[in-house]
Amino acid sequence: MQVESDQTKCPICNTKGLQHFPILHHMICAYVGPKYDFGLSDSAYSCPKCDRQIASNDAACEIVGLSARCLGCGSEMVVTPPGRQVSKERSE
Ligand SMILES: [Zn+2]
Ligand SMILES: [Zn+2]
């Protein structure tokens, strides 16, 4: 299941409650997971795998994608990154 980056409506249950969150890659231990796995505070993350503290602009932690979770049905889906959307029709 894929949603657009500006989509807030769940394609599964039609609830307007999609939450978008970045997928983070911790290069030190190679953990990849959604941002909420790293802690809910905006200023202090810690890696759930290696337990290291991660600063908000830490170079060892990169955003590798976007994901979305529905508050209504709990489904998770991939968010198409802006600018990399497959064009539905070709304009010439
Ligand atoms: Zn880690
Ligand atoms: Zn839903």
XYZ file of N, CA and C in Angstrom, residues 36-85:
150
model
N 9.250 6.968 15.611
C 8.698 6.786 16.957
C 9.396 5.668 17.723
N 10.117 4.796 17.002
C 10.908 3.773 17.684
C 12.087 4.374 18.437
N 12.489 5.555 18.000
C 13.671 6.196 18.574
C 13.316 7.105 19.750
N 12.095 7.106 20.165
C 11.695 7.965 21.264
C 10.789 9.071 20.784
N 9.967 9.564 21.641
C 8.946 10.503 21.230
C 9.370 11.959 21.377
N 10.457 12.203 22.070
C 10.904 13.572 22.248
C 11.557 14.086 20.979
N 11.350 15.361 20.661
C 11.932 15.922 19.456
C 13.406 16.259 19.625
N 13.838 16.448 20.838
C 15.208 16.905 21.052
C 16.149 15.775 21.425
N 15.630 14.663 21.893
C 16.511 13.585 22.314
C 15.962 12.248 21.837
N 16.689 11.635 20.911
C 16.339 10.283 20.495
C 17.323 9.325 21.137
N 16.923 8.072 21.237
C 17.903 7.037 21.501
C 17.534 5.835 20.649
N 18.576 5.157 20.179
C 18.365 4.046 19.265
C 17.841 2.834 20.037
N 16.745 2.218 19.561
C 16.195 1.062 20.282
C 17.087 -0.175 20.186
N 18.007 -0.181 19.231
C 18.852 -1.361 19.069
C 20.135 -1.237 19.882
N 20.842 -0.111 19.724
C 22.151 0.006 20.378
C 22.099 0.930 21.587
N 20.941 1.591 21.801
C 20.739 2.397 23.000
C 21.582 3.661 23.056
N 22.176 4.045 21.925
C 22.955 5.280 21.907
C 22.031 6.490 21.794
N 22.465 7.591 22.384
C 21.730 8.838 22.218
C 21.946 9.384 20.810
N 20.929 9.963 20.236
C 21.026 10.533 18.902
C 20.529 11.973 18.961
N 21.367 12.885 18.513
C 20.955 14.281 18.463
C 20.005 14.480 17.286
N 19.244 15.559 17.311
C 18.219 15.746 16.291
C 18.828 15.931 14.901
N 20.054 16.419 14.829
C 20.694 16.560 13.515
C 21.950 15.686 13.437
N 21.898 14.548 14.074
C 23.040 13.647 14.131
C 23.391 13.118 12.734
N 24.661 13.229 12.368
C 25.091 12.773 11.042
C 25.056 11.253 10.936
N 25.050 10.569 12.057
C 25.029 9.105 12.035
C 23.625 8.552 11.859
N 22.650 9.448 11.762
C 21.277 9.015 11.625
C 20.652 9.732 10.437
N 20.307 8.975 9.417
C 19.753 9.597 8.223
C 18.326 9.132 7.991
N 17.576 9.996 7.329
C 16.207 9.648 6.972
C 16.232 8.910 5.637
N 15.726 7.693 5.616
C 15.792 6.884 4.400
C 14.439 6.749 3.709
N 13.409 7.245 4.348
C 12.110 7.136 3.703
C 11.025 7.716 4.569
N 9.816 7.632 4.063
C 8.666 8.130 4.809
C 7.642 7.018 4.921
N 7.005 6.985 6.051
C 5.964 6.005 6.252
C 4.744 6.708 6.827
N 3.615 6.059 6.755
C 2.400 6.635 7.307
C 1.658 5.570 8.092
N 1.017 6.017 9.157
C 0.241 5.094 9.977
C -1.144 5.673 10.180
N -2.134 4.826 10.060
C -3.513 5.284 10.198
C -3.951 5.204 11.654
N -4.513 6.303 12.134
C -5.010 6.321 13.509
C -6.303 5.536 13.630
N -6.979 5.351 12.497
C -8.260 4.660 12.519
C -8.118 3.151 12.598
N -7.356 2.571 11.651
C -7.287 1.116 11.578
C -5.901 0.572 11.949
N -4.938 1.469 12.155
C -3.625 1.026 12.594
C -2.731 0.517 11.481
N -3.182 0.604 10.234
C -2.372 0.136 9.115
C -1.176 1.048 8.909
N -0.075 0.447 8.470
C 1.092 1.238 8.102
C 1.310 1.115 6.609
N 1.728 2.195 5.996
C 1.951 2.176 4.546
C 3.122 3.045 4.166
N 3.640 2.784 2.983
C 4.776 3.527 2.468
C 4.289 4.830 1.861
N 5.016 5.907 2.119
C 4.677 7.187 1.519
C 5.589 7.431 0.324
N 4.989 7.736 -0.810
C 5.766 8.076 -1.990
C 6.469 9.407 -1.751
N 7.777 9.446 -1.878
C 8.482 10.694 -1.607
C 8.090 11.762 -2.612
N 7.982 13.030 -2.158
C 7.626 14.096 -3.078
C 8.675 14.220 -4.181
N 8.236 14.417 -5.411
C 9.172 14.573 -6.515
C 9.562 13.254 -7.146
N 9.264 12.157 -6.486
C 9.583 10.862 -7.077
C 8.312 10.082 -7.383
N 7.221 10.785 -7.483
C 5.966 10.124 -7.760
C 5.926 9.660 -9.202
